[in-house]
CSV table of C-alpha atoms in Angstrom, one decimal:
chain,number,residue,atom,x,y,z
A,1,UNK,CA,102.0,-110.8,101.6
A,2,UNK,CA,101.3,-109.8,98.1
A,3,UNK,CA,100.5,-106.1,99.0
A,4,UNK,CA,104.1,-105.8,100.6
A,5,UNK,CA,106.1,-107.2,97.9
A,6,UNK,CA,103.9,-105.2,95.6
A,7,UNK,CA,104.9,-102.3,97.5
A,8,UNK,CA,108.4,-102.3,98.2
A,9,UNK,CA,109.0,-103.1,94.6
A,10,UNK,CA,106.8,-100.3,93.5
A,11,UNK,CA,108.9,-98.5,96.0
A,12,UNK,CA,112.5,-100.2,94.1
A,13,UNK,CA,111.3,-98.6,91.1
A,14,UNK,CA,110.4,-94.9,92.3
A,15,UNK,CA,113.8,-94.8,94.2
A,16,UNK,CA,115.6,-96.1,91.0
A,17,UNK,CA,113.7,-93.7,88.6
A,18,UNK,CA,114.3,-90.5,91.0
A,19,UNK,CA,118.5,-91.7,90.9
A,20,UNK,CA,117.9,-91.9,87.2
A,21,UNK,CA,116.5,-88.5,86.4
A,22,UNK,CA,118.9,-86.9,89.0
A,23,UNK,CA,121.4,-87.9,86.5
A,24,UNK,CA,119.7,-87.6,82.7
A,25,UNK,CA,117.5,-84.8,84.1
A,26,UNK,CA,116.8,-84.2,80.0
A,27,UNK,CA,114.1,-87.1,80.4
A,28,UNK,CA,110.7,-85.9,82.4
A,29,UNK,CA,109.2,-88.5,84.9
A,30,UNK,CA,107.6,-91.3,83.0
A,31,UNK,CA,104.4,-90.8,84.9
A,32,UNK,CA,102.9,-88.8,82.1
A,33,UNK,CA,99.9,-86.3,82.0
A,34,UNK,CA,98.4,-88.0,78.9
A,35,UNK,CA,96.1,-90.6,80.5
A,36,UNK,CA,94.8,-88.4,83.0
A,37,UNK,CA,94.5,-85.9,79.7
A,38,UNK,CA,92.6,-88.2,77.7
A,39,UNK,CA,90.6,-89.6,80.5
A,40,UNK,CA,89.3,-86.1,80.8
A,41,UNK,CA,87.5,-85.6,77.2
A,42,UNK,CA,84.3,-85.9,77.0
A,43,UNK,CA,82.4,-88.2,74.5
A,44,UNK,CA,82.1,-91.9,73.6
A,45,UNK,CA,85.3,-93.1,73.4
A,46,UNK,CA,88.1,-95.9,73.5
A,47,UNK,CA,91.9,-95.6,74.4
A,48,UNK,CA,94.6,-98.1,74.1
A,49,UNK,CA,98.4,-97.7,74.9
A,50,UNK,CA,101.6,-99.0,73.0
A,51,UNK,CA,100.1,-100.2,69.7
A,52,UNK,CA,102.2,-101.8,67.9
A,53,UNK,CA,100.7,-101.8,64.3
A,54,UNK,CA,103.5,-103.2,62.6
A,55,UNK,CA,106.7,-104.3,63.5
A,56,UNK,CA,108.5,-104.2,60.4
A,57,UNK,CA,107.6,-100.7,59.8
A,58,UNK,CA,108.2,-99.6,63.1
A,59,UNK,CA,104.7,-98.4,63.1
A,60,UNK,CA,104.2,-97.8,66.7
A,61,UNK,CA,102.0,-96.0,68.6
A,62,UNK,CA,102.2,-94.9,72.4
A,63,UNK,CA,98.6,-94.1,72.1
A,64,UNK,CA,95.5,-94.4,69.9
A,65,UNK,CA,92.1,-92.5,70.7
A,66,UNK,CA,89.2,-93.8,69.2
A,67,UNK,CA,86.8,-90.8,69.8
A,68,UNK,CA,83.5,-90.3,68.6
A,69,UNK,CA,84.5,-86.7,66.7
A,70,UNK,CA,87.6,-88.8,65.0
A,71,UNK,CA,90.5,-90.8,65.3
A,72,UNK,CA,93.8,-89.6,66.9
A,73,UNK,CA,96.9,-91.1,67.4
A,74,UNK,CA,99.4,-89.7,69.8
A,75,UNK,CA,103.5,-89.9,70.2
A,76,UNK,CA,105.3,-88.5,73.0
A,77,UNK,CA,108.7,-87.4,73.4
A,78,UNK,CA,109.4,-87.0,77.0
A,79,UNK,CA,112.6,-84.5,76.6
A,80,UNK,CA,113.2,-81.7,77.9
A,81,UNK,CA,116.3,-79.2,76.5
A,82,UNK,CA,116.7,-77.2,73.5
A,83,UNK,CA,115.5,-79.2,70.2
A,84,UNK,CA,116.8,-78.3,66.7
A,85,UNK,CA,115.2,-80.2,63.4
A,86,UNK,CA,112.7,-79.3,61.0
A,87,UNK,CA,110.3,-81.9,59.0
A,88,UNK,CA,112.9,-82.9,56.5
A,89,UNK,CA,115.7,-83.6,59.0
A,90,UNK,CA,116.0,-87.3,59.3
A,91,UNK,CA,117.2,-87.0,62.9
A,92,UNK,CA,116.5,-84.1,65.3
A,93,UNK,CA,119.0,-82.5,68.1
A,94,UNK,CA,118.5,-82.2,71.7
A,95,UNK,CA,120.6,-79.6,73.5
A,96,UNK,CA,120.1,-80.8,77.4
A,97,UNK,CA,120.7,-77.9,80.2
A,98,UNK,CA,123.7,-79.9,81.5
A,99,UNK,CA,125.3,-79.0,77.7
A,100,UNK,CA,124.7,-82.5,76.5
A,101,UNK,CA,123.8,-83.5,72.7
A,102,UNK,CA,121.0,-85.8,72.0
A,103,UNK,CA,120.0,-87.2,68.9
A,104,UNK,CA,116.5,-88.6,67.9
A,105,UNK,CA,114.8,-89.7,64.5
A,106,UNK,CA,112.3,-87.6,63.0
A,107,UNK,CA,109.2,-88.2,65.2
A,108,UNK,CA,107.3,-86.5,62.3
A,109,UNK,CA,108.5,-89.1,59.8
A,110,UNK,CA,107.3,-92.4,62.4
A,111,UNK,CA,104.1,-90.6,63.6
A,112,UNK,CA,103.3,-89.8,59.5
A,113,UNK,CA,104.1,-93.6,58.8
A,114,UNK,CA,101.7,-94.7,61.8
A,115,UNK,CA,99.0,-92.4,60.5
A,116,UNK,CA,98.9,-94.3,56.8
A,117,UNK,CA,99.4,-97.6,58.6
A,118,UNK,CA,96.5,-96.6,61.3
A,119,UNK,CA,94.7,-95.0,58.2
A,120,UNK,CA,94.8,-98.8,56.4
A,121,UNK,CA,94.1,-101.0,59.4
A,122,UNK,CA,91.0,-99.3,60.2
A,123,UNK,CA,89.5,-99.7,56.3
A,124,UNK,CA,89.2,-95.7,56.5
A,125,UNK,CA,89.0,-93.6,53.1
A,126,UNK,CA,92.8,-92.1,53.5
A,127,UNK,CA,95.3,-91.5,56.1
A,128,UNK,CA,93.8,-87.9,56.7
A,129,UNK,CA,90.8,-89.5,58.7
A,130,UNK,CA,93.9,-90.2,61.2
A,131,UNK,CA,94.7,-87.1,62.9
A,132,UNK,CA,98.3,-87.6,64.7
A,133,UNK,CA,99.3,-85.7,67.3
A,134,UNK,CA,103.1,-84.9,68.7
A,135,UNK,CA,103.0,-84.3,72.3
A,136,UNK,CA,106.4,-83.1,73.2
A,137,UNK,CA,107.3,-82.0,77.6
A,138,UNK,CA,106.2,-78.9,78.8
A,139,UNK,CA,110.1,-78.1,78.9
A,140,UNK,CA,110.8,-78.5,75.2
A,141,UNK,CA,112.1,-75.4,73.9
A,142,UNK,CA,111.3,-74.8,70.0
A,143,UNK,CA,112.2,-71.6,69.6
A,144,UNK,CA,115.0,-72.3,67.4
A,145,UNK,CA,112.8,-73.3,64.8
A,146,UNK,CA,109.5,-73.3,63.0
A,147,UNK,CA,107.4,-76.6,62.8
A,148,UNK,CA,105.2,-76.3,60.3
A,149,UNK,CA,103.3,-79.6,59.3
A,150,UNK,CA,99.7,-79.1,57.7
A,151,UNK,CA,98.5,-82.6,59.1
A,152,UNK,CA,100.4,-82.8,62.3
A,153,UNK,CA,99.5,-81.2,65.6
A,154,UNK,CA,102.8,-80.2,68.0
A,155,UNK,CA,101.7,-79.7,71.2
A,156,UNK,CA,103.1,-79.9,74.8
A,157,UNK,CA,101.3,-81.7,77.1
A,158,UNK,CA,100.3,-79.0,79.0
A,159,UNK,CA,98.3,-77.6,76.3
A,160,UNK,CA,96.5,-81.3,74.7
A,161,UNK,CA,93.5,-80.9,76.9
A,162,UNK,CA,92.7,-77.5,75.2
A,163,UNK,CA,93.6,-78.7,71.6
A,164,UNK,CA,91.5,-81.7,72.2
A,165,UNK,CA,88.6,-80.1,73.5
A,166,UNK,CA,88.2,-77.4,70.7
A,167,UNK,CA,88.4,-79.7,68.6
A,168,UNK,CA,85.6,-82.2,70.0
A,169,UNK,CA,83.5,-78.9,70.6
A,170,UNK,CA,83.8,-77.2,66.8
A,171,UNK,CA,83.3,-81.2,65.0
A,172,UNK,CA,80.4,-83.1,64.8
A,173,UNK,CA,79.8,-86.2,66.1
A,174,UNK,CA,81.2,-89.4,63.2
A,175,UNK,CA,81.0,-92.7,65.2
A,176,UNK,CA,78.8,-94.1,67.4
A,177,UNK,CA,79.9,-96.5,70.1
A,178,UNK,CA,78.9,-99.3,68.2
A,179,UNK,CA,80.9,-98.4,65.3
A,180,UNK,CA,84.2,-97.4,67.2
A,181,UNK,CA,84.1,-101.2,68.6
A,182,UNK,CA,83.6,-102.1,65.1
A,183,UNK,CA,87.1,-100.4,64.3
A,184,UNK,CA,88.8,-101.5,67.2
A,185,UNK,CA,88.3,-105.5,66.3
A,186,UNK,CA,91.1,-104.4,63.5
A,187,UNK,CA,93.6,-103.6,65.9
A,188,UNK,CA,96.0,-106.2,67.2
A,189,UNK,CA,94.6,-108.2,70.1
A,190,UNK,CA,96.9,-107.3,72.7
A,191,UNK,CA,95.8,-103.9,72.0
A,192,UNK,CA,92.2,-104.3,73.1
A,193,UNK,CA,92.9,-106.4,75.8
A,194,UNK,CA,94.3,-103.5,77.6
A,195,UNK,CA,92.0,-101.2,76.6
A,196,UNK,CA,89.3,-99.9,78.4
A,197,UNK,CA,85.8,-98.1,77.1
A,198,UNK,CA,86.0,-94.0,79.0
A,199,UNK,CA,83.6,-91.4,79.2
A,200,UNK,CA,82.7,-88.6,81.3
A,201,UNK,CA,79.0,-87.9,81.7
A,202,UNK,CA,78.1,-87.9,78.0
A,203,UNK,CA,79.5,-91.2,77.5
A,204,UNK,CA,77.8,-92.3,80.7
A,205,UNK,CA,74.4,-90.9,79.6
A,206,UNK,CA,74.5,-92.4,76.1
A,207,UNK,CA,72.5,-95.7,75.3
A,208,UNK,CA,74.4,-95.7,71.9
């Protein structure tokens, strides 16, 4: 009896989400690539969703990678349409296909504030041992302007796996899986209860 009301209300939501995006077709279906993504990199370690760091400082994260080549922390924007901004900007603009004008707040200057916040909660040397990563939809069009931020990485989600995995394959290894847990017990509880230890077949193989 469960399984059915499970199902027709999983069904409710599809239904209503496919009549939202058929009007705000600027927003790309919320079943994003990036856990699949990050499932898919090799290597010891931990992911956890929505981490909320601290509230008053908005310091929010929609995902935090505890890898054993570094630390990441990743912020989507699920928009598609013509963006205009540059890192200075304290809100961005969103030119939808359907003509419509969206504005957004920096997501440089929140995912910049998450890094230092990340940076302190972890007891790491600075916030540069927190590399933060802007994943924006495959149909983002920058081509209005030049991004250039030296810490930052702007990518669409179609090209994180590649980023990601040159990265893991040109850095040598910093944590083991002993230590990773070690930084995780800093992280808000409800945080790690959702979290879940990944690996491919390195991880698998590793008695770390």
């Amino acid at each position: 009896m469960a399984f059915i009301i499970l199902s027709i209300s999983l069904v409710g939501v599809i239904l209503l989400w496919d009549t939202y995006q058929r009007r705000h077709p600027e927003y790309d279906s919320p079943v994003s690539t990036l856990q699949e993504t990050l499932h898919g990199i090799d290597g010891q370690r931990l992911i956890l969703y929505d981490v909320v760091l601290q509230k008053d400082l908005k310091a929010v994260a929609d995902c935090v990678l505890l890898h054993e080549k570094g630390i990441f922390i990743l912020y989507e924007i699920p928009l598609s349409g013509r963006f205009y901004g540059n890192p200075s900007k304290r809100e961005w603009e969103v030119y939808t296909k359907s003509g419509e004008k969206l504005l957004i707040p920096n997501p440089l200057w929140d995912i910049q504030l998450t890094q230092k916040v990340l940076a302190q909660k972890l007891g790491l040397p600075n916030a540069f041992s927190v590399h933060p990563i802007l994943v924006l939809s495959n149909h983002a069009d920058l081509s209005n302007f030049e991004i250039k931020v030296n810490d930052v990485w702007i990518t669409k989600e179609r090209n994180l796996s590649l980023r990601l995995h040159e990265f893991c394959c040109f850095t040598p290894t910093l944590y083991t899986k002993s230590e990773l847990s070690q930084l995780a017990e800093n992280l808000p509880r409800t945080a790690l209860d959702a979290s879940k230890w990944s690996g491919g077949k390195k991880a698998e193989e590793s008695n770390t």
